[in-house]
Tab-separated table of C-alpha atoms in Angstrom:
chain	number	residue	atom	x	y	z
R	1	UNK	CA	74.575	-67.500	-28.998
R	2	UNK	CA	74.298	-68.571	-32.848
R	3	UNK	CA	71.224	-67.288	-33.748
R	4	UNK	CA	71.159	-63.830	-31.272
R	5	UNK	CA	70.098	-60.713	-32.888
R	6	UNK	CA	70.293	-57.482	-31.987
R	7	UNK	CA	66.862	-55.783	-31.113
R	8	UNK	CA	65.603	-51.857	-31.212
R	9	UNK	CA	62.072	-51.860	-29.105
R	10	UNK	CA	59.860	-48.663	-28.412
R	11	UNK	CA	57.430	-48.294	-25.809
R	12	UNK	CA	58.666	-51.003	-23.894
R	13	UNK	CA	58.437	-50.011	-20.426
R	14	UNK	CA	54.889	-51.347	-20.123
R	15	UNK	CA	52.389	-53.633	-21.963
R	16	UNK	CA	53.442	-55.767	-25.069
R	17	UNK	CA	56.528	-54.194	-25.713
R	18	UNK	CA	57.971	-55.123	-21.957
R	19	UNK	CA	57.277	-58.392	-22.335
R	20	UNK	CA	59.077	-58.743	-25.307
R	21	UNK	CA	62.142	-57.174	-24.295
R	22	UNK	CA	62.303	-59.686	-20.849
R	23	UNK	CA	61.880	-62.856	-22.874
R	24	UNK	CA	64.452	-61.724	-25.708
R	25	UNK	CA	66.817	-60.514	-23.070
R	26	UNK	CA	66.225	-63.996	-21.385
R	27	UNK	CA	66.968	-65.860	-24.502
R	28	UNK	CA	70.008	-64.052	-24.744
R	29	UNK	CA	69.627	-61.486	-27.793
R	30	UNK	CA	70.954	-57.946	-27.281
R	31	UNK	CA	68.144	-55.190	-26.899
R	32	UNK	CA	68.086	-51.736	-26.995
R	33	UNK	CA	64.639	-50.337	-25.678
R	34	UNK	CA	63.025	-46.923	-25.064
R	35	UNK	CA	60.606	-45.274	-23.022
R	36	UNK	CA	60.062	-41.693	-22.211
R	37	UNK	CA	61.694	-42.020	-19.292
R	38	UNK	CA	64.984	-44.198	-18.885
R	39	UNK	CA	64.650	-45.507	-15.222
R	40	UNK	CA	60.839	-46.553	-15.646
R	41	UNK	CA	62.308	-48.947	-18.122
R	42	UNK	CA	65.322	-50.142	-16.169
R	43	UNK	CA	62.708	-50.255	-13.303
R	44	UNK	CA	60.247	-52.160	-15.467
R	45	UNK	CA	62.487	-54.491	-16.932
R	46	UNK	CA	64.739	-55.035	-13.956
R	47	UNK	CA	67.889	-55.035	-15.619
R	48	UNK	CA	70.488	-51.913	-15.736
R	49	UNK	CA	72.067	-51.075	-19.246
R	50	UNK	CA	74.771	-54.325	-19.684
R	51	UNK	CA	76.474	-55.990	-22.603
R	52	UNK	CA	73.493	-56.912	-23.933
R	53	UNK	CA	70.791	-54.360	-23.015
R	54	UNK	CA	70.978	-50.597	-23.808
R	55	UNK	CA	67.765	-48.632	-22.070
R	56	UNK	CA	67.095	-45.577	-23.682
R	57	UNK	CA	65.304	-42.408	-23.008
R	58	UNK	CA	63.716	-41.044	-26.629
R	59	UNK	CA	61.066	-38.609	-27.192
R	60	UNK	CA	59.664	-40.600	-30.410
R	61	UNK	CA	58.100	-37.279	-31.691
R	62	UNK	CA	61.515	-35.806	-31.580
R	63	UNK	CA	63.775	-36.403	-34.776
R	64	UNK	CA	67.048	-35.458	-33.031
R	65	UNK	CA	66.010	-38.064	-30.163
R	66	UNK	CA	65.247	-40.708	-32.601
R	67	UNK	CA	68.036	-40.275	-34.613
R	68	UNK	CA	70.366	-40.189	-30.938
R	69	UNK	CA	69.130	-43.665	-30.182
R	70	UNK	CA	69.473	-45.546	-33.397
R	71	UNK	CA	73.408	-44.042	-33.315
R	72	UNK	CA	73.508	-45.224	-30.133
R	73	UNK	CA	72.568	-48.643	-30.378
R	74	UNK	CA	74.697	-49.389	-33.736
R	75	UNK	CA	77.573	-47.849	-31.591
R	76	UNK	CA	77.479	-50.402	-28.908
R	77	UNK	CA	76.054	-53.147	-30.864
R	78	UNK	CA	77.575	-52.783	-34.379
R	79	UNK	CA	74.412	-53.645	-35.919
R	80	UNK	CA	70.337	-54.113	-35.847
R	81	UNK	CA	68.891	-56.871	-36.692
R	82	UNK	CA	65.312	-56.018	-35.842
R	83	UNK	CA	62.974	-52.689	-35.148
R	84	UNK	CA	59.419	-53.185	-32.790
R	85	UNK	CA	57.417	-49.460	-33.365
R	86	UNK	CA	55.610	-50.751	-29.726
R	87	UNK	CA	55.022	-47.009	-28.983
R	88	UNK	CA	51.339	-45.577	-28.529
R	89	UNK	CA	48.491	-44.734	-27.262
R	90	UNK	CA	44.851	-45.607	-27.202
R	91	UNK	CA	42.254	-42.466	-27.918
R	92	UNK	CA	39.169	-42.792	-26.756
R	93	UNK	CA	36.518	-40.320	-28.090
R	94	UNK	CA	33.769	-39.733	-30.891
R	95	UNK	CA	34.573	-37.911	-34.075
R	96	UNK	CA	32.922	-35.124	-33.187
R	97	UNK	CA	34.217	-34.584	-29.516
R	98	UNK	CA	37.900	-35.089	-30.152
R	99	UNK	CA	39.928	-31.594	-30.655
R	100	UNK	CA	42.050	-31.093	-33.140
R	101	UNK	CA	44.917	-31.271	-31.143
R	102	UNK	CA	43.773	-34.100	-29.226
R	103	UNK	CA	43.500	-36.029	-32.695
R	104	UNK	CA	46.995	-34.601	-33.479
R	105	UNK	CA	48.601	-35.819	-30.752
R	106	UNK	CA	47.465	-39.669	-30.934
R	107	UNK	CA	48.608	-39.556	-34.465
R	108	UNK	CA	52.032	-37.903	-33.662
R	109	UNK	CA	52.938	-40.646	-31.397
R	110	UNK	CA	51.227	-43.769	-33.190
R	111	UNK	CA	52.248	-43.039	-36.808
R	112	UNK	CA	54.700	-39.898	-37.164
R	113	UNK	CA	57.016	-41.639	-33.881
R	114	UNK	CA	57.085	-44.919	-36.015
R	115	UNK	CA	58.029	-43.075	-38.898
R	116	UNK	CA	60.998	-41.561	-37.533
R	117	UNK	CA	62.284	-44.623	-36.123
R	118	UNK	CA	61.990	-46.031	-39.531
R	119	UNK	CA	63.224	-43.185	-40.851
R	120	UNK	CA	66.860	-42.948	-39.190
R	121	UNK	CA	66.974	-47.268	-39.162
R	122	UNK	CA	66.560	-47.684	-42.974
R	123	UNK	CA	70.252	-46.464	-43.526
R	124	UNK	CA	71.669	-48.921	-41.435
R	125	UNK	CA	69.482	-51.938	-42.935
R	126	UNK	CA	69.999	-50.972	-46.510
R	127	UNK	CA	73.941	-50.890	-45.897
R	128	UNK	CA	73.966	-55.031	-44.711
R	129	UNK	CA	71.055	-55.566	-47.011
R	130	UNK	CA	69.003	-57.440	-44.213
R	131	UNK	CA	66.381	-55.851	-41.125
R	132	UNK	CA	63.156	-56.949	-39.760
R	133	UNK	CA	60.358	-54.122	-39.422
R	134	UNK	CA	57.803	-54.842	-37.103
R	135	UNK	CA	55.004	-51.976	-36.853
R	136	UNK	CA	52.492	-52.576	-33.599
R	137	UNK	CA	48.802	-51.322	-35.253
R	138	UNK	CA	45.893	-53.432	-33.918
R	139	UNK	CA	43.018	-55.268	-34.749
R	140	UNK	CA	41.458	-51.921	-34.940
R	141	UNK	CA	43.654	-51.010	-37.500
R	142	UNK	CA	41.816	-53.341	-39.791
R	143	UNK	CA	38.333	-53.409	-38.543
R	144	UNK	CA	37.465	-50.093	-37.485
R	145	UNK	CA	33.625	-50.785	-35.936
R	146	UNK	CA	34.577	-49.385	-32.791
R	147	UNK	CA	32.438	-46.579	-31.733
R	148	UNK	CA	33.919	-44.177	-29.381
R	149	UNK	CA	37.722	-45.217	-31.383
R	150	UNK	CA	37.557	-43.310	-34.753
R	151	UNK	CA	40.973	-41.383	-34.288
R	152	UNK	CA	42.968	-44.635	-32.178
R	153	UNK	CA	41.668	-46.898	-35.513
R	154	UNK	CA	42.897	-43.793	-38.029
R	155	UNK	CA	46.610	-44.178	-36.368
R	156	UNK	CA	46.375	-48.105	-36.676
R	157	UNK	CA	44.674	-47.843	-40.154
R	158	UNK	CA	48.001	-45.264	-41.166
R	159	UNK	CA	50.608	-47.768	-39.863
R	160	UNK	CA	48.732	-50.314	-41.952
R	161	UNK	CA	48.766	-48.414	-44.518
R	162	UNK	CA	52.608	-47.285	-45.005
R	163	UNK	CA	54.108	-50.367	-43.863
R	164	UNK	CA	52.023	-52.236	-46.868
R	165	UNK	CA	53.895	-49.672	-48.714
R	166	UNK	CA	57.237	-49.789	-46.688
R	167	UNK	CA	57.313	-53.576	-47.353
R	168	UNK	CA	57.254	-53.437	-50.866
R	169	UNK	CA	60.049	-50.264	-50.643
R	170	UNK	CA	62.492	-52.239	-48.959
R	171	UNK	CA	61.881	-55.953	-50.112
R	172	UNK	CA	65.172	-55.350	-53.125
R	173	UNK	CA	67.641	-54.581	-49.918
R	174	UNK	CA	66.566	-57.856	-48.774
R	175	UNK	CA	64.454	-56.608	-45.414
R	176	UNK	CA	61.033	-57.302	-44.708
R	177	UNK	CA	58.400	-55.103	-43.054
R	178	UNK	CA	54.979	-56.389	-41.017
R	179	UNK	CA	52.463	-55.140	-39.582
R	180	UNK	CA	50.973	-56.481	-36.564
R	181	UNK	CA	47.475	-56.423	-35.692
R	182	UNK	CA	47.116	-57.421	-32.163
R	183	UNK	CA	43.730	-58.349	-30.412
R	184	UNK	CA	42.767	-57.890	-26.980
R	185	UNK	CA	45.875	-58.669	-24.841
R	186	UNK	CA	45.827	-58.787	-21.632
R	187	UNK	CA	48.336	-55.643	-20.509
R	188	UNK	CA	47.969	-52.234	-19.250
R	189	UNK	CA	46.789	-50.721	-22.684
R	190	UNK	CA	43.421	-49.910	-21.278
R	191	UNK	CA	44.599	-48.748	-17.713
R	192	UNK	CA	44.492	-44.790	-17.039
R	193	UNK	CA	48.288	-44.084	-18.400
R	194	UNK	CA	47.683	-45.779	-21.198
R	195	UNK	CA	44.093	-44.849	-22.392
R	196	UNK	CA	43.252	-41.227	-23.053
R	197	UNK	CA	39.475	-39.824	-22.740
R	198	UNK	CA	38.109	-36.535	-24.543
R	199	UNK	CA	38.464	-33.381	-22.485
R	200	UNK	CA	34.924	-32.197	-23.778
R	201	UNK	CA	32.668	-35.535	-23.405
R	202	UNK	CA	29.372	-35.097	-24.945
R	203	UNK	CA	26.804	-36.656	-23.351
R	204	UNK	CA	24.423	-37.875	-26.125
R	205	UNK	CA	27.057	-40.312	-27.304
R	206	UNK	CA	25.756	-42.972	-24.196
R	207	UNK	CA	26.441	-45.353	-26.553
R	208	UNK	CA	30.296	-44.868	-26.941
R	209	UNK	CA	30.391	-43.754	-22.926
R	210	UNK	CA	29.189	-47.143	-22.088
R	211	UNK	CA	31.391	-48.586	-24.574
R	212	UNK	CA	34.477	-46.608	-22.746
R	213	UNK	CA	33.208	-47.720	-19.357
R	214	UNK	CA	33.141	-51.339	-20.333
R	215	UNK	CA	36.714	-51.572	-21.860
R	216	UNK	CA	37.923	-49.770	-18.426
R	217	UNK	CA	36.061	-51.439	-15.932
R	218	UNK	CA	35.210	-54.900	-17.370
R	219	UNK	CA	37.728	-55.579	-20.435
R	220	UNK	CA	40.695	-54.217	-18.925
R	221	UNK	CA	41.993	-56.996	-16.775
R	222	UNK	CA	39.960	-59.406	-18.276
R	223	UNK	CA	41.198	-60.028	-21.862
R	224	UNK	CA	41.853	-63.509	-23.307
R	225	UNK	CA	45.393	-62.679	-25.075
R	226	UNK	CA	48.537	-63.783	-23.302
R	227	UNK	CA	51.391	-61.389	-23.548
R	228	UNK	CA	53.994	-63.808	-22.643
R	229	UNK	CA	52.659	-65.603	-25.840
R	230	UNK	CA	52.086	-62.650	-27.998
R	231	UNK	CA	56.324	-61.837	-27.780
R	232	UNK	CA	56.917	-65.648	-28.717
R	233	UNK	CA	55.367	-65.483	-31.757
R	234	UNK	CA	56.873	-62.314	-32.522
R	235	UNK	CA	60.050	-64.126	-31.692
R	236	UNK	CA	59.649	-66.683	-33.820
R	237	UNK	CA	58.486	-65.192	-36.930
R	238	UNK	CA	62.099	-62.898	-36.814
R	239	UNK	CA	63.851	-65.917	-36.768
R	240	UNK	CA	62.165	-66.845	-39.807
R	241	UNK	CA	63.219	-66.107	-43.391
R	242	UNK	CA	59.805	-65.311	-45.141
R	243	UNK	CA	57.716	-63.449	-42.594
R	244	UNK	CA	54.242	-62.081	-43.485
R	245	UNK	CA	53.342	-58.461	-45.190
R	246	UNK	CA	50.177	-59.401	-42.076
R	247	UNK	CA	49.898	-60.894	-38.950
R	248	UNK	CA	46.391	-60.796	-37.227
R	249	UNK	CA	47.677	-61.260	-33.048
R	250	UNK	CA	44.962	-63.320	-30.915
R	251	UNK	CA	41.722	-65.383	-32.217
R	252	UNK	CA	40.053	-62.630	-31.477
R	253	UNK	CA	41.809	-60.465	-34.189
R	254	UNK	CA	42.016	-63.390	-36.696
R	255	UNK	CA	37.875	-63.458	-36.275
R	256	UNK	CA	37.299	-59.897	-36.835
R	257	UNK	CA	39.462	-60.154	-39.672
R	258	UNK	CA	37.391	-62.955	-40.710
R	259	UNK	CA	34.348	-61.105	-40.550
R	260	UNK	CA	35.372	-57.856	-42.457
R	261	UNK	CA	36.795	-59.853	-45.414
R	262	UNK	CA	33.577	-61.244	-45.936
R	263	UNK	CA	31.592	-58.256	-45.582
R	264	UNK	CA	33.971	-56.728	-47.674
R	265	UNK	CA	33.494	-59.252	-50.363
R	266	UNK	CA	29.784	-59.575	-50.089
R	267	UNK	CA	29.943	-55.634	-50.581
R	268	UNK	CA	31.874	-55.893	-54.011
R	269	UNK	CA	30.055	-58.407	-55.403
R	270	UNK	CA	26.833	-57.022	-54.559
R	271	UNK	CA	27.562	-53.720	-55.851
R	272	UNK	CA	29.799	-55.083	-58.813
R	273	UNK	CA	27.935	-54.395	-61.693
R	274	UNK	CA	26.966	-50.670	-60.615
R	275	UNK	CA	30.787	-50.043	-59.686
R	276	UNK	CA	32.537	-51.351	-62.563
R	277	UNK	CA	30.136	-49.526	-64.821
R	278	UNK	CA	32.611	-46.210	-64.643
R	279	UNK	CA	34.848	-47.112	-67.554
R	280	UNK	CA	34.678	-44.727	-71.218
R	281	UNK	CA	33.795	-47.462	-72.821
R	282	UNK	CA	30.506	-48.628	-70.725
């Protein structure tokens, strides 16, 4: 295959990150993936570890784990081409209801996982002076108006955040990094192993309960992004020379995007004159 590539995918036993790996598998590129569990991918995916697919089982908080898999997918395919952080979690739960550790624990698998993957890959894509750095955040990683999602949009708002940063690191070895803000896609993200609720509800938030009702009962199942669609454009764009620092997944993301640019705007300019006034020489 002229154009193949070789692939390193996280979390992609389920949801976006699944699909991805059967279509790219399909068009013939050479994949490793990892879940927690190696035969709930090879389940998932239907395929058993071949010449061009490596499933691997990685604990993405675990250094050692991390560093195991990216050795052992240069080792049987000499190279990567391109890295999908997939892996995470959605937290549901106010500000105030969410433990410590609960709060921990969402960000030690949605930002400090990606970090290690990054982490142990950069060696390998500084070395041939090319990679491709996808990092999965969300929509909610942009626009955080989410009641009830404070900690879920912190971890998207952090991968945001460093791979703004990460892209302009690595852009003199000739490798690019994006983030990816998908919308509402229609996958198991907001099923029961994928969606995490506070231990210690409090009641007087009914606002957020009836928010978390709704995205488990009526969103879930019902949302207007195509997965099958979202990995094609992820596709594409890797084949691509010049990829974006930003990619907004869905209409739905591109709108809310829409809408907080332009509240963010009408905010500076409305406050302009007070803010700019900080300078010694006002």
């Amino acid at each position: 295959m002229e154009n193949q590539q070789v692939w390193f995918v996280t979390g992609a036993s389920k949801g976006l990150g699944l699909v991805l790996v059967q279509q790219l598998l399909k068009a013939g590129h050479q994949v490793a993936a990892t879940s927690r569990t190696k035969q709930d991918l090879i389940t998932a995916t239907g395929s058993e570890q071949s010449e061009n697919f490596l499933p691997l089982e990685v604990t993405l908080t675990n250094e050692e784990s991390v560093k195991n898999a990216i050795s052992a997918t240069v080792a049987k395919f000499t190279k990567i081409d391109v890295v999908v952080n997939n892996a995470g979690y959605g937290q549901v739960g106010t500000l105030e209801e969410l433990s410590d550790s609960e709060a921990r624990r969402n960000f030690d698998v949605n930002v400090f996982g990606s970090l290690n993957v990054i982490r142990y890959v950069m060696p390998h894509f500084r070395a041939q002076h090319s990679g491709k750095i996808f990092n999965i955040a969300s929509v909610g990683g942009f626009f955080g108006n989410f009641p009830g999602w404070g900690i879920y949009c912190a971890t998207k708002f952090a991968v945001a955040g460093f791979t703004e940063s990460l892209a302009a690191e690595v852009k003199p070895f000739g490798i690019s990094a994006t983030v990816v803000y998908p919308g509402y896609f229609r996958t198991n993200f907001l099923s029961k192993e994928s969606l995490t609720v506070p231990a210690n509800p409090i009641p007087e938030y009914t606002e957020v309960r009836a928010g978390q009702e709704a995205h488990e009962n009526e969103i879930n199942g019902n949302q207007a992004g195509d997965p099958e669609k979202g990995a094609e454009v992820l596709i594409r764009i890797a084949s691509e020379q010049n990829v974006p620092v930003h990619l907004f997944l869905g209409q739905d993301a591109y709108d809310m995007a829409a809408l907080k640019i332009k509240t963010i705007e009408s905010d500076l300019e409305n406050w302009k004159d007070l803010a700019t006034s900080t300078n010694f020489d006002n």
